[in-house]
PDB file of C-alpha atoms and ligand atoms in Angstrom:
ATOM      1  CA  MET A   1     122.984 172.294  38.643  1.00 76.00           C
ATOM      2  CA  SER A   2     123.604 169.028  37.213  1.00 89.00           C
ATOM      3  CA  ARG A   3     124.028 166.058  39.733  1.00 96.00           C
ATOM      4  CA  ILE A   4     127.043 163.888  38.904  1.00 98.00           C
ATOM      5  CA  ALA A   5     127.847 160.383  40.494  1.00 98.00           C
ATOM      6  CA  VAL A   6     130.745 158.230  40.117  1.00 98.00           C
ATOM      7  CA  TYR A   7     130.548 154.528  39.855  1.00 98.00           C
ATOM      8  CA  PRO A   8     133.951 153.064  40.710  1.00 98.00           C
ATOM      9  CA  GLY A   9     135.180 149.487  40.709  1.00 98.00           C
ATOM     10  CA  SER A  10     137.904 147.080  39.073  1.00 97.00           C
ATOM     11  CA  PHE A  11     135.374 145.967  36.507  1.00 98.00           C
ATOM     12  CA  ASP A  12     137.741 143.000  35.706  1.00 98.00           C
ATOM     13  CA  PRO A  13     135.742 142.465  33.604  1.00 98.00           C
ATOM     14  CA  PRO A  14     132.410 144.324  33.655  1.00 98.00           C
ATOM     15  CA  THR A  15     129.395 141.870  34.139  1.00 97.00           C
ATOM     16  CA  ASN A  16     125.733 142.131  33.653  1.00 97.00           C
ATOM     17  CA  GLY A  17     125.495 142.781  37.341  1.00 96.00           C
ATOM     18  CA  HIS A  18     127.556 146.199  36.695  1.00 97.00           C
ATOM     19  CA  CYS A  19     125.421 146.817  33.607  1.00 97.00           C
ATOM     20  CA  ASP A  20     122.387 146.638  35.744  1.00 96.00           C
ATOM     21  CA  ILE A  21     123.680 149.231  38.203  1.00 97.00           C
ATOM     22  CA  ILE A  22     124.944 151.400  35.269  1.00 97.00           C
ATOM     23  CA  LYS A  23     121.278 151.404  33.714  1.00 97.00           C
ATOM     24  CA  ARG A  24     119.554 152.309  36.768  1.00 96.00           C
ATOM     25  CA  SER A  25     121.904 154.932  38.001  1.00 97.00           C
ATOM     26  CA  SER A  26     121.690 156.655  34.434  1.00 97.00           C
ATOM     27  CA  LYS A  27     118.181 157.360  35.419  1.00 97.00           C
ATOM     28  CA  LEU A  28     118.965 158.840  38.785  1.00 97.00           C
ATOM     29  CA  PHE A  29     121.727 161.269  37.897  1.00 97.00           C
ATOM     30  CA  ASP A  30     122.386 163.851  35.312  1.00 98.00           C
ATOM     31  CA  CYS A  31     125.707 162.335  34.571  1.00 98.00           C
ATOM     32  CA  VAL A  32     127.352 159.190  35.869  1.00 98.00           C
ATOM     33  CA  ILE A  33     131.022 158.425  35.540  1.00 98.00           C
ATOM     34  CA  VAL A  34     131.897 154.853  35.425  1.00 98.00           C
ATOM     35  CA  THR A  35     135.670 154.700  36.491  1.00 98.00           C
ATOM     36  CA  VAL A  36     138.108 152.063  36.582  1.00 98.00           C
ATOM     37  CA  ALA A  37     140.220 152.060  39.812  1.00 98.00           C
ATOM     38  CA  VAL A  38     143.870 151.818  39.016  1.00 97.00           C
ATOM     39  CA  ASN A  39     145.691 150.065  41.583  1.00 91.00           C
ATOM     40  CA  PRO A  40     149.270 149.031  40.572  1.00 88.00           C
ATOM     41  CA  ALA A  41     149.679 146.943  43.834  1.00 92.00           C
ATOM     42  CA  LYS A  42     146.623 144.738  42.627  1.00 91.00           C
ATOM     43  CA  LYS A  43     147.231 142.183  39.702  1.00 94.00           C
ATOM     44  CA  HIS A  44     144.512 142.400  37.298  1.00 96.00           C
ATOM     45  CA  PHE A  45     143.460 140.071  34.492  1.00 97.00           C
ATOM     46  CA  PHE A  46     142.691 142.737  32.067  1.00 98.00           C
ATOM     47  CA  SER A  47     144.551 145.731  31.551  1.00 97.00           C
ATOM     48  CA  VAL A  48     143.195 149.135  32.455  1.00 97.00           C
ATOM     49  CA  ASP A  49     142.863 150.211  28.721  1.00 97.00           C
ATOM     50  CA  GLU A  50     141.074 146.862  28.026  1.00 98.00           C
ATOM     51  CA  ARG A  51     138.427 147.544  30.766  1.00 98.00           C
ATOM     52  CA  VAL A  52     137.872 150.982  29.807  1.00 98.00           C
ATOM     53  CA  ASP A  53     137.375 149.758  26.127  1.00 98.00           C
ATOM     54  CA  MET A  54     134.962 147.170  27.214  1.00 98.00           C
ATOM     55  CA  LEU A  55     133.073 149.949  29.418  1.00 98.00           C
ATOM     56  CA  GLN A  56     133.181 152.345  26.563  1.00 98.00           C
ATOM     57  CA  GLU A  57     131.343 149.901  24.289  1.00 98.00           C
ATOM     58  CA  ILE A  58     128.685 149.169  27.129  1.00 98.00           C
ATOM     59  CA  VAL A  59     127.744 152.702  27.853  1.00 98.00           C
ATOM     60  CA  SER A  60     127.564 153.897  24.255  1.00 98.00           C
ATOM     61  CA  GLU A  61     123.963 153.596  24.274  1.00 95.00           C
ATOM     62  CA  TYR A  62     123.443 156.078  27.052  1.00 97.00           C
ATOM     63  CA  LYS A  63     124.119 159.918  26.572  1.00 97.00           C
ATOM     64  CA  ASN A  64     124.648 160.833  30.109  1.00 98.00           C
ATOM     65  CA  ILE A  65     127.404 158.214  31.060  1.00 98.00           C
ATOM     66  CA  GLU A  66     131.098 158.716  30.470  1.00 98.00           C
ATOM     67  CA  VAL A  67     134.008 156.261  31.172  1.00 98.00           C
ATOM     68  CA  ASP A  68     137.183 157.026  32.846  1.00 98.00           C
ATOM     69  CA  GLN A  69     139.791 155.845  35.189  1.00 98.00           C
ATOM     70  CA  PHE A  70     141.611 157.130  38.404  1.00 98.00           C
ATOM     71  CA  ASP A  71     144.223 156.445  40.859  1.00 96.00           C
ATOM     72  CA  GLY A  72     144.667 157.695  44.254  1.00 96.00           C
ATOM     73  CA  LEU A  73     141.894 158.385  46.717  1.00 97.00           C
ATOM     74  CA  LEU A  74     138.298 157.931  45.406  1.00 98.00           C
ATOM     75  CA  VAL A  75     136.904 160.851  47.374  1.00 98.00           C
ATOM     76  CA  GLU A  76     139.596 163.170  45.856  1.00 98.00           C
ATOM     77  CA  TYR A  77     138.770 161.881  42.526  1.00 98.00           C
ATOM     78  CA  ALA A  78     134.925 162.260  43.066  1.00 98.00           C
ATOM     79  CA  GLU A  79     135.471 165.867  44.315  1.00 97.00           C
ATOM     80  CA  LYS A  80     137.746 166.751  41.361  1.00 97.00           C
ATOM     81  CA  LYS A  81     134.905 165.779  38.987  1.00 98.00           C
ATOM     82  CA  GLY A  82     132.066 167.598  40.856  1.00 97.00           C
ATOM     83  CA  ALA A  83     130.252 164.513  42.001  1.00 98.00           C
ATOM     84  CA  VAL A  84     127.928 164.354  44.780  1.00 96.00           C
ATOM     85  CA  SER A  85     127.575 160.657  45.071  1.00 98.00           C
ATOM     86  CA  ILE A  86     129.549 157.455  44.927  1.00 98.00           C
ATOM     87  CA  ILE A  87     127.527 154.461  43.547  1.00 98.00           C
ATOM     88  CA  ARG A  88     127.972 150.993  44.695  1.00 97.00           C
ATOM     89  CA  GLY A  89     126.195 147.737  44.054  1.00 95.00           C
ATOM     90  CA  LEU A  90     124.921 145.518  46.864  1.00 94.00           C
ATOM     91  CA  ARG A  91     124.366 141.755  45.740  1.00 90.00           C
ATOM     92  CA  ALA A  92     124.038 139.897  49.356  1.00 85.00           C
ATOM     93  CA  LEU A  93     124.731 140.308  52.966  1.00 83.00           C
ATOM     94  CA  SER A  94     128.253 139.306  52.376  1.00 83.00           C
ATOM     95  CA  ASP A  95     128.887 142.510  50.488  1.00 89.00           C
ATOM     96  CA  PHE A  96     127.550 144.475  53.465  1.00 92.00           C
ATOM     97  CA  GLU A  97     130.258 144.571  55.782  1.00 94.00           C
ATOM     98  CA  TYR A  98     133.039 145.548  53.338  1.00 94.00           C
ATOM     99  CA  GLU A  99     130.794 148.171  51.474  1.00 96.00           C
ATOM    100  CA  PHE A 100     129.891 149.650  54.909  1.00 96.00           C
ATOM    101  CA  GLU A 101     133.489 150.222  56.022  1.00 97.00           C
ATOM    102  CA  LEU A 102     134.474 151.605  52.546  1.00 97.00           C
ATOM    103  CA  ALA A 103     131.593 154.112  52.659  1.00 98.00           C
ATOM    104  CA  LEU A 104     132.335 155.021  56.315  1.00 98.00           C
ATOM    105  CA  MET A 105     135.955 155.550  55.477  1.00 98.00           C
ATOM    106  CA  ASN A 106     135.081 157.751  52.394  1.00 98.00           C
ATOM    107  CA  ARG A 107     132.605 159.699  54.455  1.00 97.00           C
ATOM    108  CA  HIS A 108     135.364 160.275  57.198  1.00 97.00           C
ATOM    109  CA  LEU A 109     137.693 161.339  54.445  1.00 98.00           C
ATOM    110  CA  ASN A 110     135.130 163.672  52.648  1.00 96.00           C
ATOM    111  CA  SER A 111     131.707 164.050  54.215  1.00 96.00           C
ATOM    112  CA  SER A 112     130.511 166.139  51.171  1.00 95.00           C
ATOM    113  CA  VAL A 113     130.381 162.922  48.884  1.00 96.00           C
ATOM    114  CA  ASP A 114     127.873 160.387  49.849  1.00 96.00           C
ATOM    115  CA  THR A 115     127.713 156.726  48.875  1.00 98.00           C
ATOM    116  CA  ILE A 116     124.521 155.472  47.467  1.00 97.00           C
ATOM    117  CA  PHE A 117     124.086 151.709  47.614  1.00 96.00           C
ATOM    118  CA  MET A 118     121.774 150.147  44.760  1.00 96.00           C
ATOM    119  CA  MET A 119     120.460 146.526  45.340  1.00 93.00           C
ATOM    120  CA  THR A 120     121.218 144.325  42.362  1.00 89.00           C
ATOM    121  CA  ASP A 121     118.795 142.660  40.258  1.00 90.00           C
ATOM    122  CA  GLU A 122     118.194 139.232  41.832  1.00 90.00           C
ATOM    123  CA  HIS A 123     119.276 137.545  38.416  1.00 91.00           C
ATOM    124  CA  TYR A 124     122.741 138.920  38.929  1.00 92.00           C
ATOM    125  CA  SER A 125     123.200 138.397  42.697  1.00 91.00           C
ATOM    126  CA  PHE A 126     125.497 135.447  42.216  1.00 93.00           C
ATOM    127  CA  ILE A 127     127.677 136.897  39.639  1.00 95.00           C
ATOM    128  CA  ARG A 128     131.156 138.306  40.136  1.00 95.00           C
ATOM    129  CA  SER A 129     134.080 139.037  37.943  1.00 97.00           C
ATOM    130  CA  SER A 130     136.272 136.274  39.235  1.00 97.00           C
ATOM    131  CA  LEU A 131     133.622 133.763  38.838  1.00 97.00           C
ATOM    132  CA  VAL A 132     132.919 134.766  35.232  1.00 97.00           C
ATOM    133  CA  ARG A 133     136.610 134.489  34.358  1.00 97.00           C
ATOM    134  CA  GLU A 134     136.801 130.994  35.779  1.00 97.00           C
ATOM    135  CA  VAL A 135     133.700 129.663  33.878  1.00 97.00           C
ATOM    136  CA  ALA A 136     135.101 131.317  30.765  1.00 97.00           C
ATOM    137  CA  ARG A 137     138.423 129.740  31.323  1.00 97.00           C
ATOM    138  CA  LEU A 138     136.887 126.381  31.746  1.00 97.00           C
ATOM    139  CA  GLY A 139     134.842 126.886  28.461  1.00 95.00           C
ATOM    140  CA  GLY A 140     131.506 127.086  30.364  1.00 96.00           C
ATOM    141  CA  ASP A 141     128.606 129.540  29.005  1.00 96.00           C
ATOM    142  CA  ILE A 142     128.832 133.054  30.077  1.00 97.00           C
ATOM    143  CA  SER A 143     126.744 134.619  27.499  1.00 97.00           C
ATOM    144  CA  ASP A 144     123.754 135.454  29.921  1.00 96.00           C
ATOM    145  CA  LYS A 145     126.386 136.891  32.588  1.00 97.00           C
ATOM    146  CA  VAL A 146     128.357 139.472  30.558  1.00 98.00           C
ATOM    147  CA  PRO A 147     127.578 141.870  27.817  1.00 98.00           C
ATOM    148  CA  ARG A 148     128.790 140.597  24.415  1.00 98.00           C
ATOM    149  CA  VAL A 149     131.872 142.728  24.108  1.00 98.00           C
ATOM    150  CA  VAL A 150     133.209 141.115  27.259  1.00 98.00           C
ATOM    151  CA  GLU A 151     132.327 137.681  26.128  1.00 98.00           C
ATOM    152  CA  LYS A 152     134.470 138.486  23.057  1.00 97.00           C
ATOM    153  CA  TYR A 153     137.316 139.615  25.077  1.00 98.00           C
ATOM    154  CA  LEU A 154     137.255 136.634  27.294  1.00 97.00           C
ATOM    155  CA  LYS A 155     137.019 134.213  24.412  1.00 95.00           C
ATOM    156  CA  GLU A 156     139.901 136.121  22.658  1.00 95.00           C
ATOM    157  CA  ARG A 157     142.068 135.537  25.821  1.00 94.00           C
ATOM    158  CA  PHE A 158     141.181 131.994  26.489  1.00 93.00           C
ATOM    159  CA  PHE A 159     140.786 130.327  23.195  1.00 81.00           C
TER     160      PHE A 159
HETATM  161  N1  COA B   1     127.167 142.953  40.064  1.00 56.46           N
HETATM  162  C1  COA B   1     128.093 141.942  39.862  1.00 56.46           C
HETATM  163  N2  COA B   1     129.225 141.874  40.539  1.00 56.46           N
HETATM  164  C2  COA B   1     129.548 142.937  41.122  1.00 56.46           C
HETATM  165  C3  COA B   1     128.643 143.833  41.449  1.00 56.46           C
HETATM  166  C4  COA B   1     127.381 143.909  40.761  1.00 56.46           C
HETATM  167  N3  COA B   1     126.546 144.926  41.033  1.00 56.46           N
HETATM  168  N4  COA B   1     129.327 144.728  42.313  1.00 56.46           N
HETATM  169  C5  COA B   1     130.487 144.364  42.648  1.00 56.46           C
HETATM  170  N5  COA B   1     130.622 143.189  41.997  1.00 56.46           N
HETATM  171  C6  COA B   1     131.910 142.270  42.034  1.00 56.46           C
HETATM  172  C7  COA B   1     132.727 142.589  41.147  1.00 56.46           C
HETATM  173  O1  COA B   1     132.727 141.721  40.094  1.00 56.46           O
HETATM  174  C8  COA B   1     134.052 142.114  41.944  1.00 56.46           C
HETATM  175  O2  COA B   1     134.249 140.634  41.912  1.00 56.46           O
HETATM  176  P1  COA B   1     135.718 139.975  42.051  1.00 56.46           P
HETATM  177  O3  COA B   1     135.981 140.153  43.545  1.00 56.46           O
HETATM  178  O4  COA B   1     135.451 138.504  41.768  1.00 56.46           O
HETATM  179  O5  COA B   1     136.618 140.597  41.241  1.00 56.46           O
HETATM  180  C9  COA B   1     133.525 142.470  43.315  1.00 56.46           C
HETATM  181  O6  COA B   1     132.254 142.367  43.483  1.00 56.46           O
HETATM  182  C10 COA B   1     134.248 143.755  43.736  1.00 56.46           C
HETATM  183  O7  COA B   1     134.598 144.496  42.606  1.00 56.46           O
HETATM  184  P2  COA B   1     134.169 145.923  42.311  1.00 56.46           P
HETATM  185  O8  COA B   1     132.906 146.676  42.596  1.00 56.46           O
HETATM  186  O9  COA B   1     134.880 146.310  41.092  1.00 56.46           O
HETATM  187  O10 COA B   1     135.096 146.843  43.458  1.00 56.46           O
HETATM  188  P3  COA B   1     136.335 146.723  43.981  1.00 56.46           P
HETATM  189  O11 COA B   1     136.150 146.256  45.519  1.00 56.46           O
HETATM  190  O12 COA B   1     137.221 145.979  43.131  1.00 56.46           O
HETATM  191  O13 COA B   1     136.599 148.189  44.058  1.00 56.46           O
HETATM  192  C11 COA B   1     137.131 150.320  44.886  1.00 56.46           C
HETATM  193  C12 COA B   1     136.750 148.977  45.134  1.00 56.46           C
HETATM  194  C13 COA B   1     137.766 150.658  43.511  1.00 56.46           C
HETATM  195  C14 COA B   1     135.800 151.280  44.888  1.00 56.46           C
HETATM  196  C15 COA B   1     137.994 150.875  46.167  1.00 56.46           C
HETATM  197  O14 COA B   1     139.103 150.022  46.226  1.00 56.46           O
HETATM  198  C16 COA B   1     138.387 152.325  45.968  1.00 56.46           C
HETATM  199  O15 COA B   1     137.844 153.191  46.162  1.00 56.46           O
HETATM  200  N6  COA B   1     139.717 152.188  45.722  1.00 56.46           N
HETATM  201  C17 COA B   1     140.499 153.813  45.474  1.00 56.46           C
HETATM  202  C18 COA B   1     141.451 154.058  46.586  1.00 56.46           C
HETATM  203  C19 COA B   1     140.608 154.587  47.768  1.00 56.46           C
HETATM  204  O16 COA B   1     140.029 155.669  47.785  1.00 56.46           O
HETATM  205  N7  COA B   1     140.858 153.683  49.008  1.00 56.46           N
HETATM  206  C20 COA B   1     140.176 154.217  50.288  1.00 56.46           C
HETATM  207  C21 COA B   1     138.717 153.728  50.208  1.00 56.46           C
HETATM  208  S1  COA B   1     138.020 153.445  51.753  1.00 56.46           S
END
């Protein structure tokens, strides 16, 4: 039986922190589905298609990672995909409370899908998508914070 996990997020845009979690989870599961949450109520910088495109390029080096998108409840999506785990990255204590609530709510909704937290590499603990967008907008160097494809998308958007 193959062990499938989903790694959900907004990925607006994906950062090296996300890539680190993707790389490490690829070693733990037979298949990881990196999936973009579609939430029409939330205003995003990049479209869903753009975020999926960026992720597809990022995961192209891994044989056991797929990219997808979903709307509706995450646990329902995970169950439909046959996933046993939801992967989330933890960067700092400040992430914990929100992630704890999310994980408990998801367990309450469906106890057969477990949330696995992965500690981020300390090099990426200060990176978040909104900060990366801000630095890129102001012309700062983001080359060591995002994959090359994301840098290209940000440069095209801002300059
Ligand atoms: N490295 C770097 N940055 C990271 C990171 C990591 N390892 N992990 C998270 N982040 C950052 C992101 O860059 C993002 O930064 P931003 O706030 O500046 O944009 C932030 O942390 C959170 O982003 P993300 O991981 O994409 O999560 P999210 O909070 O946007 O997504 C969902 C949360 C999609 C998983 C959640 O809303 C969900 O499950 N939605 C589906 C609906 C549902 O089922 N709701 C009930 C759930 S209880």
